[in-house]
Amino acid sequence: MTKPKLETRHDAVGYTSYVVGFILSIVATLTAYGFVVNRLLPKGMLIYFVIGVAVVQLIIQTVFFLHIGRGSRFKFIIFVFAMLIVFILAIGSVWIMNNLNSNMMQMTPDQMKAYMYENQGI
Amino acid sequence: MKHPIEAVAVQEKKTIGFWMYLMTDLILFASLFATFAVLRGQTAGGPSGSDIFNMPFVLLETMILLSSSFTVGLAVLGSRRGYKKQTICWLVVTFVLGATFLTLELTEFTRLVAEGYSWQRSAFLSAFFTLVGTHGLHIAVGLLWLVVLIVRLIKFRFRQSDIHRLALFGLFWHFLDVVWIFIFSIVYLIGGLT
């Protein structure tokens, strides 16, 4: 095989990075799947466990596949900023809506309609 | 022809621009995830996650997409080392895996709609179809991009710009894989608990 003369940069990124990332990702996926399908933890803890494993896999893939920290510094800064926005957006929505839900005292839709009819104009 | 160092600087700027696009896309997905998390329990008397999700099927989808993320990495590495045939081979493998993934996802959607559980059934299903469908749309666009890359590589001489385009495509595909990991965890694994 003749090798054309092309500039090759980032030669430090090798096959090992991808193979290690791939294996770790498969292990993480199967761990989360196994725990959920076999119900190895109580339900409340299982949710946190699955989210934890997903975050670990996010870190694995950003390091081994997306190569964060390699190349420009800007890439890393933009990534951190985006993660901040994502965090505020996701956690904030869930927090506020759960809070509203518990303030609504789990009414059925009919009860809710009656409640809103009685308290018009609040 | 630009001086190599200048070309590298231009490429670096393009990569950062593309990376910014990916991060804004991430925020789009985050809002869809937030919507799903909020509407997860609002089934309006319809099916909940555990009634409609087929877990081994979803695990298969995940493994296929994960493998395609790996093969696209191998294609990028091959192109950096200047091996054209190897690059094309891995890109074709990626395309086949991506197309299989999309077919499986569409099969799942068709099955749900045929059973009467379409996006009109409940808020939970609307959120589900919007989130997973948006990801599927990204995959479809990615496959189109991939076809263009493969055809260019087959028809034309291997150039420096091809390596750069391929690197950007690699970023895009890995990004979609990361988003899918969260769909797998939050929608299917946690959503299947209720």
GROMACS .gro file of C-alpha atoms in nm:
model
  316
    1MET     CA    1   0.000   0.000   0.000
    2THR     CA    2   0.155   0.330  -0.102
    3LYS     CA    3   0.120   0.606   0.144
    4PRO     CA    4   0.046   0.942  -0.015
    5LYS     CA    5   0.232   1.242   0.115
    6LEU     CA    6  -0.023   1.410   0.335
    7GLU     CA    7   0.023   1.614   0.643
    8THR     CA    8  -0.078   1.407   0.941
    9ARG     CA    9  -0.141   1.585   1.265
   10HIS     CA   10  -0.250   1.458   1.606
   11ASP     CA   11  -0.064   1.138   1.549
   12ALA     CA   12  -0.063   1.086   1.923
   13VAL     CA   13  -0.431   0.986   1.903
   14GLY     CA   14  -0.398   0.618   1.831
   15TYR     CA   15  -0.609   0.307   1.798
   16THR     CA   16  -0.571   0.237   2.170
   17SER     CA   17  -0.781   0.542   2.257
   18TYR     CA   18  -1.075   0.419   2.048
   19VAL     CA   19  -1.047   0.053   2.153
   20VAL     CA   20  -1.032   0.144   2.525
   21GLY     CA   21  -1.323   0.389   2.486
   22PHE     CA   22  -1.530   0.131   2.297
   23ILE     CA   23  -1.473  -0.145   2.556
   24LEU     CA   24  -1.543   0.086   2.852
   25SER     CA   25  -1.863   0.214   2.684
   26ILE     CA   26  -1.990  -0.141   2.626
   27VAL     CA   27  -1.914  -0.233   2.988
   28ALA     CA   28  -2.099   0.077   3.115
   29THR     CA   29  -2.401   0.013   2.890
   30LEU     CA   30  -2.427  -0.352   2.995
   31THR     CA   31  -2.388  -0.259   3.365
   32ALA     CA   32  -2.676  -0.012   3.354
   33TYR     CA   33  -2.888  -0.252   3.149
   34GLY     CA   34  -2.819  -0.548   3.379
   35PHE     CA   35  -2.901  -0.351   3.694
   36VAL     CA   36  -3.232  -0.225   3.551
   37VAL     CA   37  -3.353  -0.548   3.390
   38ASN     CA   38  -3.273  -0.758   3.700
   39ARG     CA   39  -3.388  -0.481   3.942
   40LEU     CA   40  -3.069  -0.517   4.148
   41LEU     CA   41  -3.139  -0.197   4.349
   42PRO     CA   42  -3.452  -0.037   4.496
   43LYS     CA   43  -3.633   0.177   4.238
   44GLY     CA   44  -3.536   0.517   4.383
   45MET     CA   45  -3.167   0.429   4.393
   46LEU     CA   46  -3.181   0.265   4.050
   47ILE     CA   47  -3.269   0.601   3.887
   48TYR     CA   48  -2.963   0.771   4.040
   49PHE     CA   49  -2.747   0.471   3.954
   50VAL     CA   50  -2.850   0.476   3.585
   51ILE     CA   51  -2.793   0.854   3.561
   52GLY     CA   52  -2.454   0.808   3.731
   53VAL     CA   53  -2.347   0.539   3.482
   54ALA     CA   54  -2.468   0.759   3.192
   55VAL     CA   55  -2.255   1.049   3.317
   56VAL     CA   56  -1.953   0.816   3.353
   57GLN     CA   57  -2.009   0.706   2.994
   58LEU     CA   58  -2.039   1.070   2.884
   59ILE     CA   59  -1.695   1.132   3.035
   60ILE     CA   60  -1.553   0.813   2.877
   61GLN     CA   61  -1.677   0.911   2.532
   62THR     CA   62  -1.575   1.276   2.550
   63VAL     CA   63  -1.224   1.173   2.655
   64PHE     CA   64  -1.165   0.870   2.429
   65PHE     CA   65  -1.380   0.956   2.124
   66LEU     CA   66  -1.423   1.335   2.117
   67HIS     CA   67  -1.074   1.401   2.259
   68ILE     CA   68  -1.171   1.694   2.478
   69GLY     CA   69  -0.864   1.875   2.602
   70ARG     CA   70  -0.671   1.797   2.284
   71GLY     CA   71  -0.631   2.077   2.032
   72SER     CA   72  -0.781   2.416   2.102
   73ARG     CA   73  -0.854   2.540   2.450
   74PHE     CA   74  -1.171   2.700   2.316
   75LYS     CA   75  -1.321   2.357   2.251
   76PHE     CA   76  -1.295   2.275   2.619
   77ILE     CA   77  -1.431   2.611   2.735
   78ILE     CA   78  -1.731   2.593   2.497
   79PHE     CA   79  -1.798   2.239   2.617
   80VAL     CA   80  -1.796   2.339   2.984
   81PHE     CA   81  -2.026   2.636   2.914
   82ALA     CA   82  -2.269   2.416   2.718
   83MET     CA   83  -2.272   2.164   3.003
   84LEU     CA   84  -2.358   2.445   3.245
   85ILE     CA   85  -2.656   2.551   3.029
   86VAL     CA   86  -2.768   2.189   2.990
   87PHE     CA   87  -2.746   2.136   3.365
   88ILE     CA   88  -2.951   2.448   3.446
   89LEU     CA   89  -3.207   2.367   3.176
   90ALA     CA   90  -3.261   2.001   3.266
   91ILE     CA   91  -3.229   2.004   3.645
   92GLY     CA   92  -3.412   2.339   3.669
   93SER     CA   93  -3.712   2.218   3.464
   94VAL     CA   94  -3.747   1.895   3.659
   95TRP     CA   95  -3.711   2.076   3.991
   96ILE     CA   96  -3.968   2.349   3.914
   97MET     CA   97  -4.222   2.112   3.761
   98ASN     CA   98  -4.196   1.864   4.051
   99ASN     CA   99  -4.242   2.153   4.292
  100LEU     CA  100  -4.554   2.266   4.103
  101ASN     CA  101  -4.684   1.910   4.094
  102SER     CA  102  -4.658   1.868   4.469
  103ASN     CA  103  -4.823   2.208   4.522
  104MET     CA  104  -5.114   2.086   4.309
  105MET     CA  105  -5.167   1.803   4.561
  106GLN     CA  106  -5.195   1.542   4.283
  107MET     CA  107  -5.543   1.638   4.162
  108THR     CA  108  -5.717   1.448   3.885
  109PRO     CA  109  -5.791   1.651   3.569
  110ASP     CA  110  -6.159   1.687   3.671
  111GLN     CA  111  -6.070   1.811   4.019
  112MET     CA  112  -5.823   2.051   3.860
  113LYS     CA  113  -6.094   2.191   3.630
  114ALA     CA  114  -6.332   2.236   3.923
  115TYR     CA  115  -6.056   2.401   4.129
  116MET     CA  116  -5.968   2.642   3.850
  117TYR     CA  117  -6.338   2.721   3.793
  118GLU     CA  118  -6.392   2.800   4.161
  119ASN     CA  119  -6.083   3.015   4.190
  120GLN     CA  120  -6.105   3.216   3.873
  121GLY     CA  121  -5.900   3.533   3.861
  122ILE     CA  122  -5.627   3.438   4.108
  123MET     CA  123  -0.210   2.683  -0.203
  124LYS     CA  124  -0.187   2.812   0.147
  125HIS     CA  125   0.111   2.766   0.367
  126PRO     CA  126   0.061   2.451   0.581
  127ILE     CA  127   0.064   2.640   0.910
  128GLU     CA  128  -0.195   2.886   0.780
  129ALA     CA  129  -0.411   2.598   0.657
  130VAL     CA  130  -0.391   2.438   1.001
  131ALA     CA  131  -0.507   2.762   1.164
  132VAL     CA  132  -0.804   2.787   0.925
  133GLN     CA  133  -0.893   2.425   0.995
  134GLU     CA  134  -0.873   2.488   1.369
  135LYS     CA  135  -1.124   2.772   1.333
  136LYS     CA  136  -1.359   2.551   1.132
  137THR     CA  137  -1.340   2.279   1.395
  138ILE     CA  138  -1.426   2.527   1.669
  139GLY     CA  139  -1.719   2.661   1.465
  140PHE     CA  140  -1.851   2.311   1.409
  141TRP     CA  141  -1.800   2.229   1.775
  142MET     CA  142  -2.008   2.537   1.866
  143TYR     CA  143  -2.287   2.407   1.641
  144LEU     CA  144  -2.270   2.069   1.817
  145MET     CA  145  -2.296   2.232   2.158
  146THR     CA  146  -2.603   2.436   2.056
  147ASP     CA  147  -2.752   2.112   1.925
  148LEU     CA  148  -2.679   1.966   2.267
  149ILE     CA  149  -2.887   2.244   2.424
  150LEU     CA  150  -3.173   2.158   2.185
  151PHE     CA  151  -3.156   1.799   2.302
  152ALA     CA  152  -3.134   1.910   2.666
  153SER     CA  153  -3.464   2.098   2.635
  154LEU     CA  154  -3.626   1.790   2.478
  155PHE     CA  155  -3.485   1.577   2.761
  156ALA     CA  156  -3.625   1.820   3.018
  157THR     CA  157  -3.965   1.804   2.846
  158PHE     CA  158  -3.956   1.426   2.851
  159ALA     CA  159  -3.851   1.412   3.217
  160VAL     CA  160  -4.140   1.643   3.313
  161LEU     CA  161  -4.405   1.464   3.101
  162ARG     CA  162  -4.283   1.112   3.180
  163GLY     CA  163  -4.573   1.029   3.411
  164GLN     CA  164  -4.849   1.204   3.212
  165THR     CA  165  -4.983   0.900   3.031
  166ALA     CA  166  -5.352   1.014   3.025
  167GLY     CA  167  -5.466   0.657   3.091
  168GLY     CA  168  -5.253   0.529   2.803
  169PRO     CA  169  -4.950   0.300   2.818
  170SER     CA  170  -4.649   0.383   3.035
  171GLY     CA  171  -4.286   0.318   2.944
  172SER     CA  172  -4.273  -0.035   3.080
  173ASP     CA  173  -4.578  -0.135   2.871
  174ILE     CA  174  -4.433  -0.039   2.533
  175PHE     CA  175  -4.052  -0.066   2.554
  176ASN     CA  176  -3.886  -0.384   2.434
  177MET     CA  177  -3.561  -0.378   2.630
  178PRO     CA  178  -3.347  -0.640   2.443
  179PHE     CA  179  -3.441  -0.463   2.117
  180VAL     CA  180  -3.325  -0.127   2.256
  181LEU     CA  181  -3.000  -0.283   2.384
  182LEU     CA  182  -2.938  -0.414   2.032
  183GLU     CA  183  -2.994  -0.063   1.888
  184THR     CA  184  -2.752   0.083   2.145
  185MET     CA  185  -2.480  -0.172   2.065
  186ILE     CA  186  -2.516  -0.108   1.690
  187LEU     CA  187  -2.483   0.270   1.731
  188LEU     CA  188  -2.191   0.227   1.973
  189SER     CA  189  -2.012   0.004   1.720
  190SER     CA  190  -2.073   0.258   1.442
  191SER     CA  191  -1.918   0.526   1.663
  192PHE     CA  192  -1.613   0.301   1.698
  193THR     CA  193  -1.585   0.228   1.323
  194VAL     CA  194  -1.610   0.598   1.233
  195GLY     CA  195  -1.319   0.655   1.472
  196LEU     CA  196  -1.120   0.390   1.284
  197ALA     CA  197  -1.206   0.563   0.954
  198VAL     CA  198  -1.080   0.896   1.087
  199LEU     CA  199  -0.757   0.734   1.206
  200GLY     CA  200  -0.714   0.560   0.868
  201SER     CA  201  -0.756   0.889   0.684
  202ARG     CA  202  -0.499   1.062   0.905
  203ARG     CA  203  -0.248   0.793   0.817
  204GLY     CA  204  -0.335   0.832   0.449
  205TYR     CA  205  -0.486   0.487   0.385
  206LYS     CA  206  -0.767   0.553   0.138
  207LYS     CA  207  -0.909   0.200   0.100
  208GLN     CA  208  -0.913   0.140   0.473
  209THR     CA  209  -1.094   0.470   0.526
  210ILE     CA  210  -1.360   0.390   0.265
  211CYS     CA  211  -1.411   0.040   0.409
  212TRP     CA  212  -1.469   0.168   0.763
  213LEU     CA  213  -1.699   0.443   0.636
  214VAL     CA  214  -1.909   0.186   0.450
  215VAL     CA  215  -1.926  -0.028   0.766
  216THR     CA  216  -2.036   0.284   0.958
  217PHE     CA  217  -2.303   0.353   0.699
  218VAL     CA  218  -2.438  -0.002   0.718
  219LEU     CA  219  -2.449   0.010   1.099
  220GLY     CA  220  -2.613   0.356   1.099
  221ALA     CA  221  -2.872   0.249   0.841
  222THR     CA  222  -2.948  -0.064   1.046
  223PHE     CA  223  -2.996   0.150   1.354
  224LEU     CA  224  -3.233   0.384   1.173
  225THR     CA  225  -3.430   0.091   1.030
  226LEU     CA  226  -3.467  -0.063   1.377
  227GLU     CA  227  -3.583   0.269   1.519
  228LEU     CA  228  -3.840   0.316   1.241
  229THR     CA  229  -3.958  -0.043   1.296
  230GLU     CA  230  -4.017   0.041   1.662
  231PHE     CA  231  -4.207   0.359   1.570
  232THR     CA  232  -4.424   0.177   1.314
  233ARG     CA  233  -4.505  -0.094   1.567
  234LEU     CA  234  -4.608   0.164   1.828
  235VAL     CA  235  -4.823   0.360   1.585
  236ALA     CA  236  -4.984   0.036   1.456
  237GLU     CA  237  -5.075  -0.054   1.814
  238GLY     CA  238  -5.246   0.283   1.851
  239TYR     CA  239  -4.973   0.437   2.068
  240SER     CA  240  -4.881   0.728   1.843
  241TRP     CA  241  -4.772   1.078   1.953
  242GLN     CA  242  -5.140   1.179   1.975
  243ARG     CA  243  -5.214   0.931   2.255
  244SER     CA  244  -5.061   1.112   2.555
  245ALA     CA  245  -4.814   1.380   2.663
  246PHE     CA  246  -4.567   1.105   2.752
  247LEU     CA  247  -4.578   0.963   2.399
  248SER     CA  248  -4.555   1.311   2.240
  249ALA     CA  249  -4.238   1.379   2.438
  250PHE     CA  250  -4.103   1.033   2.355
  251PHE     CA  251  -4.156   1.063   1.980
  252THR     CA  252  -4.020   1.419   1.968
  253LEU     CA  253  -3.699   1.332   2.154
  254VAL     CA  254  -3.623   0.998   1.986
  255GLY     CA  255  -3.748   1.126   1.648
  256THR     CA  256  -3.517   1.431   1.660
  257HIS     CA  257  -3.224   1.199   1.726
  258GLY     CA  258  -3.335   0.976   1.439
  259LEU     CA  259  -3.353   1.279   1.209
  260HIS     CA  260  -2.994   1.370   1.300
  261ILE     CA  261  -2.887   1.014   1.221
  262ALA     CA  262  -3.065   1.034   0.882
  263VAL     CA  263  -2.887   1.361   0.796
  264GLY     CA  264  -2.559   1.206   0.912
  265LEU     CA  265  -2.612   0.910   0.678
  266LEU     CA  266  -2.669   1.150   0.387
  267TRP     CA  267  -2.345   1.332   0.473
  268LEU     CA  268  -2.170   0.996   0.494
  269VAL     CA  269  -2.284   0.901   0.142
  270VAL     CA  270  -2.142   1.229   0.008
  271LEU     CA  271  -1.810   1.164   0.187
  272ILE     CA  272  -1.784   0.808   0.053
  273VAL     CA  273  -1.868   0.909  -0.305
  274ARG     CA  274  -1.613   1.194  -0.292
  275LEU     CA  275  -1.346   0.959  -0.161
  276ILE     CA  276  -1.415   0.702  -0.434
  277LYS     CA  277  -1.433   0.953  -0.721
  278PHE     CA  278  -1.157   1.198  -0.634
  279ARG     CA  279  -0.799   1.193  -0.517
  280PHE     CA  280  -0.744   1.189  -0.141
  281ARG     CA  281  -0.690   1.547  -0.024
  282GLN     CA  282  -0.610   1.727   0.295
  283SER     CA  283  -0.960   1.880   0.294
  284ASP     CA  284  -1.113   1.530   0.289
  285ILE     CA  285  -0.931   1.447   0.610
  286HIS     CA  286  -1.068   1.761   0.773
  287ARG     CA  287  -1.426   1.695   0.658
  288LEU     CA  288  -1.400   1.341   0.782
  289ALA     CA  289  -1.277   1.463   1.121
  290LEU     CA  290  -1.583   1.692   1.149
  291PHE     CA  291  -1.813   1.407   1.052
  292GLY     CA  292  -1.644   1.196   1.320
  293LEU     CA  293  -1.724   1.462   1.581
  294PHE     CA  294  -2.088   1.473   1.464
  295TRP     CA  295  -2.128   1.095   1.480
  296HIS     CA  296  -1.963   1.058   1.823
  297PHE     CA  297  -2.187   1.340   1.947
  298LEU     CA  298  -2.500   1.154   1.828
  299ASP     CA  299  -2.373   0.844   2.008
  300VAL     CA  300  -2.337   1.041   2.333
  301VAL     CA  301  -2.692   1.177   2.295
  302TRP     CA  302  -2.820   0.824   2.234
  303ILE     CA  303  -2.653   0.701   2.556
  304PHE     CA  304  -2.869   0.951   2.745
  305ILE     CA  305  -3.183   0.851   2.548
  306PHE     CA  306  -3.105   0.488   2.633
  307SER     CA  307  -3.053   0.566   3.002
  308ILE     CA  308  -3.323   0.826   3.068
  309VAL     CA  309  -3.597   0.733   2.821
  310TYR     CA  310  -3.568   0.355   2.803
  311LEU     CA  311  -3.401   0.241   3.127
  312ILE     CA  312  -3.557   0.494   3.371
  313GLY     CA  313  -3.876   0.542   3.163
  314GLY     CA  314  -3.919   0.165   3.158
  315LEU     CA  315  -3.927   0.157   3.539
  316THR     CA  316  -4.264   0.333   3.562
   0.00000   0.00000   0.00000
